[in-house]
mmCIF file of C-alpha atoms in Angstrom:
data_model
loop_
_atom_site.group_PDB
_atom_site.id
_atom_site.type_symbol
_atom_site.label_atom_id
_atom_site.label_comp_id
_atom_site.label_asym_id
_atom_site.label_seq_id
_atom_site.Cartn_x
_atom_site.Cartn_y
_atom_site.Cartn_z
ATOM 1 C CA UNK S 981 -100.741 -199.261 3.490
ATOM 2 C CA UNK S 982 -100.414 -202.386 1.353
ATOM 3 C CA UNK S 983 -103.668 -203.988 -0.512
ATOM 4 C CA UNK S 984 -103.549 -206.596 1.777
ATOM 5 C CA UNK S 985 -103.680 -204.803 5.117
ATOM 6 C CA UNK S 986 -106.057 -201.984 3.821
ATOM 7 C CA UNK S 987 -109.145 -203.611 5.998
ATOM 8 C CA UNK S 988 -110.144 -202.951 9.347
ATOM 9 C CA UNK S 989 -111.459 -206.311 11.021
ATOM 10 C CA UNK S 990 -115.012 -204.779 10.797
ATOM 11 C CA UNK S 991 -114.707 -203.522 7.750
ATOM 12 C CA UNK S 992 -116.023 -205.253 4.495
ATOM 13 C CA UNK S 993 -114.377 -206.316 1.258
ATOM 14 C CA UNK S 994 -116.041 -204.363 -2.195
ATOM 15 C CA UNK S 995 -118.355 -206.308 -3.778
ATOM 16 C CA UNK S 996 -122.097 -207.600 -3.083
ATOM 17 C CA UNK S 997 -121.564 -205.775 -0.007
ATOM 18 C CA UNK S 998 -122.046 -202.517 -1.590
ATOM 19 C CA UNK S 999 -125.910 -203.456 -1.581
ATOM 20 C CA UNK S 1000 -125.433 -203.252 2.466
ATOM 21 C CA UNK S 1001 -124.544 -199.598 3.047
ATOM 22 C CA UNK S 1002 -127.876 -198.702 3.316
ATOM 23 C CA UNK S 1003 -129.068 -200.932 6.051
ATOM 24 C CA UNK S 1004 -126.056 -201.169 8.256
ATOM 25 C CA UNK S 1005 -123.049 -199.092 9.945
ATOM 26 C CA UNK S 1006 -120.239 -201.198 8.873
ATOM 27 C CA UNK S 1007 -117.392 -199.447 6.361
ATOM 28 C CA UNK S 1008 -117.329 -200.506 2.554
ATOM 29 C CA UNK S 1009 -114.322 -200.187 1.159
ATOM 30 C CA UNK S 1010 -115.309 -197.651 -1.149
ATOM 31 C CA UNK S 1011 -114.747 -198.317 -5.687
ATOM 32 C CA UNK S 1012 -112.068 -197.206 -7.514
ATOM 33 C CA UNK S 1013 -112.293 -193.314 -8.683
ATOM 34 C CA UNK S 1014 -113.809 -192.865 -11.939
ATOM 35 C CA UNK S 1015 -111.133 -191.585 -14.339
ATOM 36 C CA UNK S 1016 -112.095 -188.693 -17.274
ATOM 37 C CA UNK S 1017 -110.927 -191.613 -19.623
ATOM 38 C CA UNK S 1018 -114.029 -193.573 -18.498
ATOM 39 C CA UNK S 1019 -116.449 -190.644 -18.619
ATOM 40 C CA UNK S 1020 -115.422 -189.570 -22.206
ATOM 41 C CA UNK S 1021 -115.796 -193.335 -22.782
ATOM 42 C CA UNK S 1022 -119.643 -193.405 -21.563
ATOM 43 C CA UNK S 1023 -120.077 -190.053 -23.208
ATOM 44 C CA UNK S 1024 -119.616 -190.912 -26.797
ATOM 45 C CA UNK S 1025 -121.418 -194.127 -26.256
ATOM 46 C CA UNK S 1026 -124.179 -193.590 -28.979
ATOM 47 C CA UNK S 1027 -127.730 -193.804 -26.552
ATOM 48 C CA UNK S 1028 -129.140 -195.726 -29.842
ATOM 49 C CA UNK S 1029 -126.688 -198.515 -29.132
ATOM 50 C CA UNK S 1030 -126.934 -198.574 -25.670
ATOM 51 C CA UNK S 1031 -130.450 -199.091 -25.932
ATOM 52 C CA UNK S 1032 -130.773 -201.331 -28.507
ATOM 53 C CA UNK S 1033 -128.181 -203.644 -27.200
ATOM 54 C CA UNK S 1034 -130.085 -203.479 -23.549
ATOM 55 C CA UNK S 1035 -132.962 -204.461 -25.323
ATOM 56 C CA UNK S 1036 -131.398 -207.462 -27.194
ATOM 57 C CA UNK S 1037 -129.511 -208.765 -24.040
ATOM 58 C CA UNK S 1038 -132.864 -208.063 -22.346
ATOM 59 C CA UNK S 1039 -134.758 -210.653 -24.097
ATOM 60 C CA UNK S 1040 -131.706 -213.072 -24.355
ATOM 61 C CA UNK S 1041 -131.661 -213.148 -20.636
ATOM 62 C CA UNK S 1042 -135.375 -214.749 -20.628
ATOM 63 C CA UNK S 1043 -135.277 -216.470 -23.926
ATOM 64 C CA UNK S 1044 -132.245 -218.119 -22.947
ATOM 65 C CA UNK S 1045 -132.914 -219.891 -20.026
ATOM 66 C CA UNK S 1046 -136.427 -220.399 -20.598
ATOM 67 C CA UNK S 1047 -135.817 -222.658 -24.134
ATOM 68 C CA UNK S 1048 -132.647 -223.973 -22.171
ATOM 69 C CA UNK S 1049 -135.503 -225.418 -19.573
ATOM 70 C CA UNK S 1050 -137.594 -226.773 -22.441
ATOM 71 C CA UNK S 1051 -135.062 -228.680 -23.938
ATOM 72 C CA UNK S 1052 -134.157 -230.089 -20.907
ATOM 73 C CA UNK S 1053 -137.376 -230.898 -20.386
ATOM 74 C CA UNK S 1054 -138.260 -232.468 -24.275
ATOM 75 C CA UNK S 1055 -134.673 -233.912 -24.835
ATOM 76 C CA UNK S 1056 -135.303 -236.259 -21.754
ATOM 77 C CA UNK S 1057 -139.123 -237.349 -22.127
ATOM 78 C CA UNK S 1058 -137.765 -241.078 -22.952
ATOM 79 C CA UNK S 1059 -135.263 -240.903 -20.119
ATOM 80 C CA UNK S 1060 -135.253 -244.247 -18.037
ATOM 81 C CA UNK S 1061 -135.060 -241.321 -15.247
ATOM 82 C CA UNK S 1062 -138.126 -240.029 -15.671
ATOM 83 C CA UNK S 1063 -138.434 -236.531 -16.975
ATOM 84 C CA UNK S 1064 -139.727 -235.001 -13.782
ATOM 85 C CA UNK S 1065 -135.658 -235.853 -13.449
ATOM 86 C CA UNK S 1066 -134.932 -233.128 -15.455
ATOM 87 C CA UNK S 1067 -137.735 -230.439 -15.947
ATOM 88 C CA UNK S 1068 -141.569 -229.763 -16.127
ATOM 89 C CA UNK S 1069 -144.032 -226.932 -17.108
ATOM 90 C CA UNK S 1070 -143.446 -225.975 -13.403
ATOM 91 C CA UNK S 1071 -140.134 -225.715 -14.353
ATOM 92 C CA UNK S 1072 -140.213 -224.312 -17.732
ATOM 93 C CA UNK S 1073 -142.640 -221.675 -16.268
ATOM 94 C CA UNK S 1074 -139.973 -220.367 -13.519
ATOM 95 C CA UNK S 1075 -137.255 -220.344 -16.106
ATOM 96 C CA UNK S 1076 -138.773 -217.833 -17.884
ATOM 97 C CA UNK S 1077 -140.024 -216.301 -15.298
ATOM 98 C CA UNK S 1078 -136.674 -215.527 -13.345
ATOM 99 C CA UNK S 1079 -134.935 -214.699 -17.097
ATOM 100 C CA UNK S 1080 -138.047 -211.862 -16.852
ATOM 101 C CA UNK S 1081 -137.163 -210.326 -13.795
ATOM 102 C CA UNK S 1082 -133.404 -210.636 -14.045
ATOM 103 C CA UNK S 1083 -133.777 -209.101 -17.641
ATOM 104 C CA UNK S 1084 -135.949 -206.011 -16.296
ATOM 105 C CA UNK S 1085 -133.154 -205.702 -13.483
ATOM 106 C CA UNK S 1086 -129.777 -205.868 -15.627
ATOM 107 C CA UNK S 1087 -131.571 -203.897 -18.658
ATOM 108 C CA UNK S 1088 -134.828 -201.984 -17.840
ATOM 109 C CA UNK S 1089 -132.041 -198.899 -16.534
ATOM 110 C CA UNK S 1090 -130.749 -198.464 -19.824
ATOM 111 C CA UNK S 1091 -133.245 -199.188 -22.637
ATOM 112 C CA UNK S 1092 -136.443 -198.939 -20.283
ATOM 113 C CA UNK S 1093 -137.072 -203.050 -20.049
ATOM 114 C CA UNK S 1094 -139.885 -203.537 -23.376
ATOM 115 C CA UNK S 1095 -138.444 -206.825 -24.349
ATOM 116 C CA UNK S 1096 -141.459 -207.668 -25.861
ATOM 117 C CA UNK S 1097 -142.764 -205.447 -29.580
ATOM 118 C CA UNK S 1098 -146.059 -205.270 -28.793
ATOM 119 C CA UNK S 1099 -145.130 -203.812 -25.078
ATOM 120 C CA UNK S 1100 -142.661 -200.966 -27.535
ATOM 121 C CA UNK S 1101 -145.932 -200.563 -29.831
ATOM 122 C CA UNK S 1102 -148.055 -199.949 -26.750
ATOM 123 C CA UNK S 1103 -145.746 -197.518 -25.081
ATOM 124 C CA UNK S 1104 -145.638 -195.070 -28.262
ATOM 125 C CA UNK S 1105 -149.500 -195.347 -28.633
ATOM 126 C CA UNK S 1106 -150.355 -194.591 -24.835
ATOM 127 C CA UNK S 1107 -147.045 -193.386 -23.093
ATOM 128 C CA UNK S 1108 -145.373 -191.277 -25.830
ATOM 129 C CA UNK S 1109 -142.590 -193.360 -26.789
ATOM 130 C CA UNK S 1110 -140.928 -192.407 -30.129
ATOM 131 C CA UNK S 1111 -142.240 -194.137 -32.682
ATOM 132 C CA UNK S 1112 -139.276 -192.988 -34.496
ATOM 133 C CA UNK S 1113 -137.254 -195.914 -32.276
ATOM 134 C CA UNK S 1114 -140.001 -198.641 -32.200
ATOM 135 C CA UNK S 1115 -138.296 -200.648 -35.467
ATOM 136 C CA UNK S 1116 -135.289 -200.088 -34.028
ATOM 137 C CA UNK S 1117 -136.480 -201.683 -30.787
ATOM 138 C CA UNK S 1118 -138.477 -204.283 -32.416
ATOM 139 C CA UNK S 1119 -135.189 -205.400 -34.039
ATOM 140 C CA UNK S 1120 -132.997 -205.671 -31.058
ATOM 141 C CA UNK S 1121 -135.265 -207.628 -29.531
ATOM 142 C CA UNK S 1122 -135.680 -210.219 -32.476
ATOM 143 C CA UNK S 1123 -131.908 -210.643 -32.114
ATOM 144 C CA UNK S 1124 -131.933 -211.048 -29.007
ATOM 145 C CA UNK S 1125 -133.995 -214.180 -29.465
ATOM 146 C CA UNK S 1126 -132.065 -215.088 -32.153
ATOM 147 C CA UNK S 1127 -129.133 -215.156 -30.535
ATOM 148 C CA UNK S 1128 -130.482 -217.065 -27.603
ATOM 149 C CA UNK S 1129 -131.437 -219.745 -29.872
ATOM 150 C CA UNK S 1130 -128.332 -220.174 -31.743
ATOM 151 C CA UNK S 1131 -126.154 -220.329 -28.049
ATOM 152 C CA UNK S 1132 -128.879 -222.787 -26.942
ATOM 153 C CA UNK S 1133 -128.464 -225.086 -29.961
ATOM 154 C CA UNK S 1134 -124.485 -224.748 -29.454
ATOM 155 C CA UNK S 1135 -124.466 -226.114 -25.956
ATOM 156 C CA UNK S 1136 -127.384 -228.365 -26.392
ATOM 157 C CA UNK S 1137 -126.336 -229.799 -29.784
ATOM 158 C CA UNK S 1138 -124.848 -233.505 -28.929
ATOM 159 C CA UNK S 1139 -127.959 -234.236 -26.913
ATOM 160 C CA UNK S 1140 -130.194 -232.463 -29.643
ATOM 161 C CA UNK S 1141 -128.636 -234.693 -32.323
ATOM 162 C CA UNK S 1142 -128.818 -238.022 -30.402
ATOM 163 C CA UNK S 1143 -132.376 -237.146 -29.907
ATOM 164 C CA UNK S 1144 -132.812 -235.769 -33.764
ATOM 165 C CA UNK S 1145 -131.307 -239.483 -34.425
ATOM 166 C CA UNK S 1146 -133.759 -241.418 -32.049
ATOM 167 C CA UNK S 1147 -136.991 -239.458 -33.669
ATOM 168 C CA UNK S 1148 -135.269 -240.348 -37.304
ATOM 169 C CA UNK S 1149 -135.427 -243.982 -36.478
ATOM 170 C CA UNK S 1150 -139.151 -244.189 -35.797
ATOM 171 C CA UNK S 1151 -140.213 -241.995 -38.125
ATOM 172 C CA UNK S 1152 -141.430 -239.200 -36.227
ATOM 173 C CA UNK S 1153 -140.996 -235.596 -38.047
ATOM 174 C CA UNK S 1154 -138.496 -233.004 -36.397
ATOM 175 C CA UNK S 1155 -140.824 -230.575 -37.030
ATOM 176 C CA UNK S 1156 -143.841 -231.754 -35.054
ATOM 177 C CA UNK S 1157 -144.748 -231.177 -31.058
ATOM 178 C CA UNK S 1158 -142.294 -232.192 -28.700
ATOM 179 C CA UNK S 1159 -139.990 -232.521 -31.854
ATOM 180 C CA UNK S 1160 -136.344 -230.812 -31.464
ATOM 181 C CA UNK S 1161 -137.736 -227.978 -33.681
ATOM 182 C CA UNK S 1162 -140.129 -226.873 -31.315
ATOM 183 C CA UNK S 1163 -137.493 -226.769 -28.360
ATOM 184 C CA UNK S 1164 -137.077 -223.808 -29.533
ATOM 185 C CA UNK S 1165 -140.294 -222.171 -31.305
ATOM 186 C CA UNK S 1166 -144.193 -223.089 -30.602
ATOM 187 C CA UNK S 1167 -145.475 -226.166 -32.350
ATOM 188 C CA UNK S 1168 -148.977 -226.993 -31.897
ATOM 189 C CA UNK S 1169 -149.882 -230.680 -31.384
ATOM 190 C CA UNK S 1170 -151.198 -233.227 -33.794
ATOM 191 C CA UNK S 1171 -154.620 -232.928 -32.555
ATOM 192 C CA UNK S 1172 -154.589 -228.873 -32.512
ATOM 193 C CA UNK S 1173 -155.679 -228.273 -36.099
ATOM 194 C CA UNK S 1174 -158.577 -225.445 -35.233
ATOM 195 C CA UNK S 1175 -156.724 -222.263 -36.108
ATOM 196 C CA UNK S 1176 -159.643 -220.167 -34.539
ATOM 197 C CA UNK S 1177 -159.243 -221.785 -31.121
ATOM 198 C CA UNK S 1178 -155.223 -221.665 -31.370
ATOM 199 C CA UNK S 1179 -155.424 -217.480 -32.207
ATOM 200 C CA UNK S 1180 -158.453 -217.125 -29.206
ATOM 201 C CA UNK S 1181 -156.310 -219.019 -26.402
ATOM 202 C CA UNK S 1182 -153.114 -216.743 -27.923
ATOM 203 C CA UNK S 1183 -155.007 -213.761 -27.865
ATOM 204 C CA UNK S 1184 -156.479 -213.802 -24.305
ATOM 205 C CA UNK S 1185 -153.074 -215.330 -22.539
ATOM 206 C CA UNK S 1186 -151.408 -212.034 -24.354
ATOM 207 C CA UNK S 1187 -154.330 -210.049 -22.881
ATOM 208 C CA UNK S 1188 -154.151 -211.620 -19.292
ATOM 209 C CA UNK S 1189 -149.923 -211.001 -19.748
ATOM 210 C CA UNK S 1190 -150.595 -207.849 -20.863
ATOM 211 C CA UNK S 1191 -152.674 -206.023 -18.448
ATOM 212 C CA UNK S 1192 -151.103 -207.271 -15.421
ATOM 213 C CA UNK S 1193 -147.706 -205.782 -17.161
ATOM 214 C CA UNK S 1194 -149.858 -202.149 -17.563
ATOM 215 C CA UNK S 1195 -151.014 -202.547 -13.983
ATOM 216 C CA UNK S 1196 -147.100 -203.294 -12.436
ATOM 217 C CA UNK S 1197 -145.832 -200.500 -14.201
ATOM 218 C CA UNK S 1198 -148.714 -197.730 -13.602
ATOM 219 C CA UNK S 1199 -147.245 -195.529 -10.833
ATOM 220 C CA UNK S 1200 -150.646 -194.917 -9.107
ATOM 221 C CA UNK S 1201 -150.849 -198.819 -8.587
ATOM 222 C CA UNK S 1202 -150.171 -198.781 -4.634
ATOM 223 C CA UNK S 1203 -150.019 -202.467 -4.749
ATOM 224 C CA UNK S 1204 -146.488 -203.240 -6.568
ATOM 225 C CA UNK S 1205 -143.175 -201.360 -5.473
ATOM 226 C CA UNK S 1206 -140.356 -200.987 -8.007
ATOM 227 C CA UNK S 1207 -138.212 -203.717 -7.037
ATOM 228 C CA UNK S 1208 -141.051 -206.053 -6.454
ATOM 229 C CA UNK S 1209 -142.690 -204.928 -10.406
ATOM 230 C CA UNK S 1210 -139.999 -207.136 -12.544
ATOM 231 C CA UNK S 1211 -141.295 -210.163 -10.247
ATOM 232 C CA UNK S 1212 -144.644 -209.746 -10.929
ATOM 233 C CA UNK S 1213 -144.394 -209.366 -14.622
ATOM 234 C CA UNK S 1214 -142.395 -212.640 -14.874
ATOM 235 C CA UNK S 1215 -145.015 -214.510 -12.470
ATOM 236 C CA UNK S 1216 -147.688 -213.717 -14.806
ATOM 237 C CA UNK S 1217 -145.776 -215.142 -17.648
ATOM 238 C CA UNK S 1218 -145.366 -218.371 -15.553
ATOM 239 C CA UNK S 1219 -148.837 -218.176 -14.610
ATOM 240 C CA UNK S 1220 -149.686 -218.352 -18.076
ATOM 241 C CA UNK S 1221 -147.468 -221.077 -19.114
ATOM 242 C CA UNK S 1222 -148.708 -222.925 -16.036
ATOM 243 C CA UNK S 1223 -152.023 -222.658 -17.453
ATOM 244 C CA UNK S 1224 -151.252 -223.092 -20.786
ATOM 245 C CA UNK S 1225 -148.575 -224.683 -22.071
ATOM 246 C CA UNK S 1226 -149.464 -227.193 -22.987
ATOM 247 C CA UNK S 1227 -151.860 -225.823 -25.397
ATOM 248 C CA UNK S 1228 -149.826 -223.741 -27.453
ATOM 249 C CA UNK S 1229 -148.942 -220.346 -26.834
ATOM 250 C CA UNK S 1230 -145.887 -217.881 -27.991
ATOM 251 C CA UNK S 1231 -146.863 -215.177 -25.874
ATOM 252 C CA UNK S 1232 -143.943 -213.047 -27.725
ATOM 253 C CA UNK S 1233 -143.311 -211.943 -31.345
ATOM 254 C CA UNK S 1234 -139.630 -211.579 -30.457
ATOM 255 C CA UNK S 1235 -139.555 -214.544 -28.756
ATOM 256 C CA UNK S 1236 -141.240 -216.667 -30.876
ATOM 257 C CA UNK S 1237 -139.740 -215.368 -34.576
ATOM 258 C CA UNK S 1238 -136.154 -214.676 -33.003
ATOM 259 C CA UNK S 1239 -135.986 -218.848 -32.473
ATOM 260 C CA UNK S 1240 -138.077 -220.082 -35.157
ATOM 261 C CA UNK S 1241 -135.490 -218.416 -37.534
ATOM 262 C CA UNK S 1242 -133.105 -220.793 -35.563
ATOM 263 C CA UNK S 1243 -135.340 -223.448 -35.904
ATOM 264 C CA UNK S 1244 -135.621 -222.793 -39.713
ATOM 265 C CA UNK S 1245 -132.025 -222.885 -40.330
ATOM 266 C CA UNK S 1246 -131.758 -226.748 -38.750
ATOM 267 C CA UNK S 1247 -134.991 -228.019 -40.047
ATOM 268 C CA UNK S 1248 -135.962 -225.973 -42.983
ATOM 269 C CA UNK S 1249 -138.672 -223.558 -43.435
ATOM 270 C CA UNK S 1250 -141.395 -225.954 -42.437
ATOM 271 C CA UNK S 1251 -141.182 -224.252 -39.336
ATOM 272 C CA UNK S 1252 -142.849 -221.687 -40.572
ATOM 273 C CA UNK S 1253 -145.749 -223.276 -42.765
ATOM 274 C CA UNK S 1254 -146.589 -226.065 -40.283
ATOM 275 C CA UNK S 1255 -149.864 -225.978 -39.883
ATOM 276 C CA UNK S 1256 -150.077 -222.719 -41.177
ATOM 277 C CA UNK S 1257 -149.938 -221.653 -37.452
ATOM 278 C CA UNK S 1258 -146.765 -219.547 -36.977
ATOM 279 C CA UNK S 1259 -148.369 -216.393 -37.790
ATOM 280 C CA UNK S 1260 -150.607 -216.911 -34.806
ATOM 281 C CA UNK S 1261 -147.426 -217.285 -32.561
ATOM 282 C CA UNK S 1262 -145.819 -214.027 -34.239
ATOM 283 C CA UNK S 1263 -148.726 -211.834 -34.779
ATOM 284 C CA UNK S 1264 -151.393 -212.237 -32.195
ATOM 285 C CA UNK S 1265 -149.255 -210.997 -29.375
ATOM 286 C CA UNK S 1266 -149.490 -207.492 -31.038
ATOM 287 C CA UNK S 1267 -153.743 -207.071 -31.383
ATOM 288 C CA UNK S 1268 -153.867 -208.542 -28.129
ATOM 289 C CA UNK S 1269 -151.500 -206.723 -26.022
ATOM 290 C CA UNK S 1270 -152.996 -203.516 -27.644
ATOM 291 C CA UNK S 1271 -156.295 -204.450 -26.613
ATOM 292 C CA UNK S 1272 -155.243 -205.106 -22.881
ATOM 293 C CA UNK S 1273 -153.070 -201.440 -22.681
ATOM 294 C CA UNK S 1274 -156.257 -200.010 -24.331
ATOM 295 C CA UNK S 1275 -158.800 -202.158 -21.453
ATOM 296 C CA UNK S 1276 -156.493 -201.003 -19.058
ATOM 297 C CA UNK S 1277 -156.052 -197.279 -20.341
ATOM 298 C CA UNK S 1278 -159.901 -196.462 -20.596
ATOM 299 C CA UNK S 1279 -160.906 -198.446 -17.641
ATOM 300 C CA UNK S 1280 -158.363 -198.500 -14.708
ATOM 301 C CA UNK S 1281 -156.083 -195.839 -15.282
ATOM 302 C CA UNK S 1282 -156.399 -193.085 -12.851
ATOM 303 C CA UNK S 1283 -154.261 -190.444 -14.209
ATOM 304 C CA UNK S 1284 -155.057 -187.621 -11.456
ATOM 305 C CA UNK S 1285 -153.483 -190.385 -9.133
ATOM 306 C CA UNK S 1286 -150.103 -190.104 -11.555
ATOM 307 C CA UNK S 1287 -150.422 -186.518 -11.575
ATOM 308 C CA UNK S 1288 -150.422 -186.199 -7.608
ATOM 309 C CA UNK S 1289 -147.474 -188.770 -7.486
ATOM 310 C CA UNK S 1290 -145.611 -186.802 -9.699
ATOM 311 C CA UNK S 1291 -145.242 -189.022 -12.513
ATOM 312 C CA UNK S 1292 -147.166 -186.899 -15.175
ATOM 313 C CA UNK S 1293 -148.236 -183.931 -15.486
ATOM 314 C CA UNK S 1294 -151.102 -182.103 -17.441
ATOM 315 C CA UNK S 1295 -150.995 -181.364 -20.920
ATOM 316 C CA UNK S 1296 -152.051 -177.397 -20.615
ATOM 317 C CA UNK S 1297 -149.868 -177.141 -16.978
ATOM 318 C CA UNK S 1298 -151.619 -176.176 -13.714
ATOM 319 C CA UNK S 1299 -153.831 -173.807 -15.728
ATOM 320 C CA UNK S 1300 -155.451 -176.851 -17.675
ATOM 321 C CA UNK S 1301 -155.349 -178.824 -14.454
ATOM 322 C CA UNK S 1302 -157.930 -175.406 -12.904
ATOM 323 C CA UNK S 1303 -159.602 -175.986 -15.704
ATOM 324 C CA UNK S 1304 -160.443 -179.650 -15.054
ATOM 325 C CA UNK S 1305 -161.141 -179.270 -11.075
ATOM 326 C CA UNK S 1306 -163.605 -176.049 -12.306
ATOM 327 C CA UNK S 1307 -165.097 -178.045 -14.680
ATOM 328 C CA UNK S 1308 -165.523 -180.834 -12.332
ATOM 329 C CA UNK S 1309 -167.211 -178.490 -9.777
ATOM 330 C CA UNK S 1310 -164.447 -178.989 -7.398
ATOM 331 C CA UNK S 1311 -163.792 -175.034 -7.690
ATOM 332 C CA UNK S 1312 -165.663 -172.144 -7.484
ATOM 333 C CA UNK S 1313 -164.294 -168.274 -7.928
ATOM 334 C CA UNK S 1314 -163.155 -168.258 -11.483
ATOM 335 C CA UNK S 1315 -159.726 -169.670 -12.940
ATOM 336 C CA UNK S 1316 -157.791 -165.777 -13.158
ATOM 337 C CA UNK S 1317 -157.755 -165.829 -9.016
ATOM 338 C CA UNK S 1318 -156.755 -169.255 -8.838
ATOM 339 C CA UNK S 1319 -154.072 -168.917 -11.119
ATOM 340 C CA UNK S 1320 -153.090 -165.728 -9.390
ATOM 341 C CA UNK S 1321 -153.514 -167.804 -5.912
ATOM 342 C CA UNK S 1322 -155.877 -164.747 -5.052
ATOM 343 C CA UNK S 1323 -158.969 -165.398 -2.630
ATOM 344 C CA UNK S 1324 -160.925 -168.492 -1.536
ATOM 345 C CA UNK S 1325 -160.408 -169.081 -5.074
ATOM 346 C CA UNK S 1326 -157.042 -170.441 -4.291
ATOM 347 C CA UNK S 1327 -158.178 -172.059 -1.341
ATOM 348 C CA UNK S 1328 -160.670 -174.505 -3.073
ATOM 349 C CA UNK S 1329 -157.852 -175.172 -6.277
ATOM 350 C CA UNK S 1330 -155.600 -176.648 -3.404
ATOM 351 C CA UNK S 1331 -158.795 -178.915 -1.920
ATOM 352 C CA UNK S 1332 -159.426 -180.019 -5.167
ATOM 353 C CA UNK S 1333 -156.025 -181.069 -6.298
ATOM 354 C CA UNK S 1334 -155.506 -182.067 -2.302
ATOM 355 C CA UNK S 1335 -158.333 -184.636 -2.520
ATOM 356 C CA UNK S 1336 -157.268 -186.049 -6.004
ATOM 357 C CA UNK S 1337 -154.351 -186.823 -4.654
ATOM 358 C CA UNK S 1338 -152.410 -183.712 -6.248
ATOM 359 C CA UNK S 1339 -151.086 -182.769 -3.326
ATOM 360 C CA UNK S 1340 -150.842 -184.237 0.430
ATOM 361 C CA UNK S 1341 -152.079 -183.072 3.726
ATOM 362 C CA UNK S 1342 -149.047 -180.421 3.863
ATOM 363 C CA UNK S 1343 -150.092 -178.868 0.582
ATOM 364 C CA UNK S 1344 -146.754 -180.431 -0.790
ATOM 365 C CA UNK S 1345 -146.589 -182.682 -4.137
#
């Protein structure tokens, strides 16, 4: 049968459609068969690589749009249109946003979706992440930025320069608030000189950002499913820059040092001493995100809940596990006829791991 004639008239073509299968009876013309050449091919991949570049395209896939939106929006602010025309905070919030959750979607399989080096930081200090690959992490993600900046300038640069020429002629510095430089890195405003206020309104935005991001991703959180958690992690970046915006905030070292590299290379390293605020934008993120994991960790965490969905398990194994429900009072009998799953005993190390949500109704994990 010919390519063209290979389709029943119920049948559906390959493509989005593969999504489908699950939900309806219709045929999908299955892929093509996977060929030994393409396995050895994925094999010798190096998983450093894979992850790193994940993690670089990762952040480029929020960076990228988001600065795209604020240039947009800064580009047109003298536009006999009106620059509701062409963006606003709403806007800007939603771009990054969406570049979140699509980012988390295309990348999060491979690399594990941090995007963010205070998020890698936090994962090797409460979730056993290597610190062996945090720099390398860190890196990719800078890049990513980086890149998103310079692609952002390329496609943005005749508007950028007639703009650049327009702020030339009256005098106003390119390195200033709502300046082309800070299209693409934070640049507080000309009445935002208190550098304690500018790290305290960084440092709890991180924080809110931060714990919400702990709380999508914690397993025992009945409250966000895993196609609905990438969604929720980029709303509460937009709720942020909602919020606060227009007050200053990086919210990302990646984000924020990846572009203001960009920035330094078209309008000098002022970018970097104005104000002597960009190590607010850089820094902060890391303290505060820290402190919200660490809020989080020793005040909401339920970790029984992750061990009864499976998700961890104790450090010791069941035995350590007796040990904490005896301990607890939950068991009575001694831990040698519970381990042996001898007399009542037993009985009372199933209740107690049964109403901790170790195991359900059926005794089953």
């Amino acid at each position: 049968m010919s390519d063209m004639h290979r389709l029943r008239t119920n049948d559906l073509e390959l493509g989005a459609t593969d999504a489908v299968q699950r939900h309806i009876s219709r045929t999908v013309v299955p892929p093509a068969q996977v060929s030994q050449r393409k396995l050895d091919f994925e094999h010798a991949r190096p998983r450093w690589l894979r992850e790193c570049m994940a993690e670089a395209t990762g952040v480029f896939f929020y960076v990228f749009p988001g600065i795209a939106s604020v240039a947009s929006f800064t580009i047109n602010l003298a536009s006999p249109q009106g620059v509701t025309a062409f963006g606003s905070l709403f806007q800007i919030g939603w771009a990054f946003a969406i570049g979140i959750a699509f980012a988390i979607i295309t990348c999060a399989p491979t690399s594990g979706g941090h995007f963010n080096p205070a998020i890698t930081i936090c994962f090797a200090i409460w979730q056993g992440f290597p610190w062996k690959k945090v720099p390398y992490y860190i890196v990719s993600q800078i890049f990513g930025a980086f890149i998103a900046g310079l692609l952002m300038m390329g496609m943005y640069w005749p508007e950028i320069q007639a703009y650049t020429e327009a702020l030339n002629a009256q005098g106003v510095p390119l390195v200033s608030n709502g300046g082309p430089a800070s299209i693409l890195c934070t640049i507080p405003g000309a009445t935002q000189t208190n550098l304690g206020y500018l790290f305290l309104t960084e440092f709890f935005v991180d924080s809110f950002i931060g714990i919400v991001i702990w709380a999508a991703l914690d397993p025992a959180n009945p409250f966000v499913s895993a196609a609905s958690a990438p969604f929720v992690i980029g709303l509460a970046y937009a709720n942020m820059v909602w919020g606060f915006a227009g007050i200053s905030i990086s919210t990302n070292l990646a984000r924020d040092l990846g572009t203001r590299m960009v920035a330094a290379i078209f309008y000098g390293p002022t970018v970097f001493s104005y104000d002597n605020y960009s190590w607010i934008a850089i820094l902060v993120n890391v303290p505060a995100t820290i402190f919200a994991t660490a809020y989080y960790e020793f005040l909401m965490r339920d970790s029984i809940q992750r061990i009864g969905a499976g998700h961890a398990v104790h450090k010791e194994g069941d035995e350590g596990l007796v040990r904490h429900f005896t301990n607890r009072g939950l068991m009575e009998g001694g831990t040698t006829n519970m381990l042996q799953g001898n007399g009542s005993g037993s009985d009372e190390y199933e209740t107690g791991k049964r109403e901790h949500g170790y195991l359900d109704s059926q005794g089953t994990r």
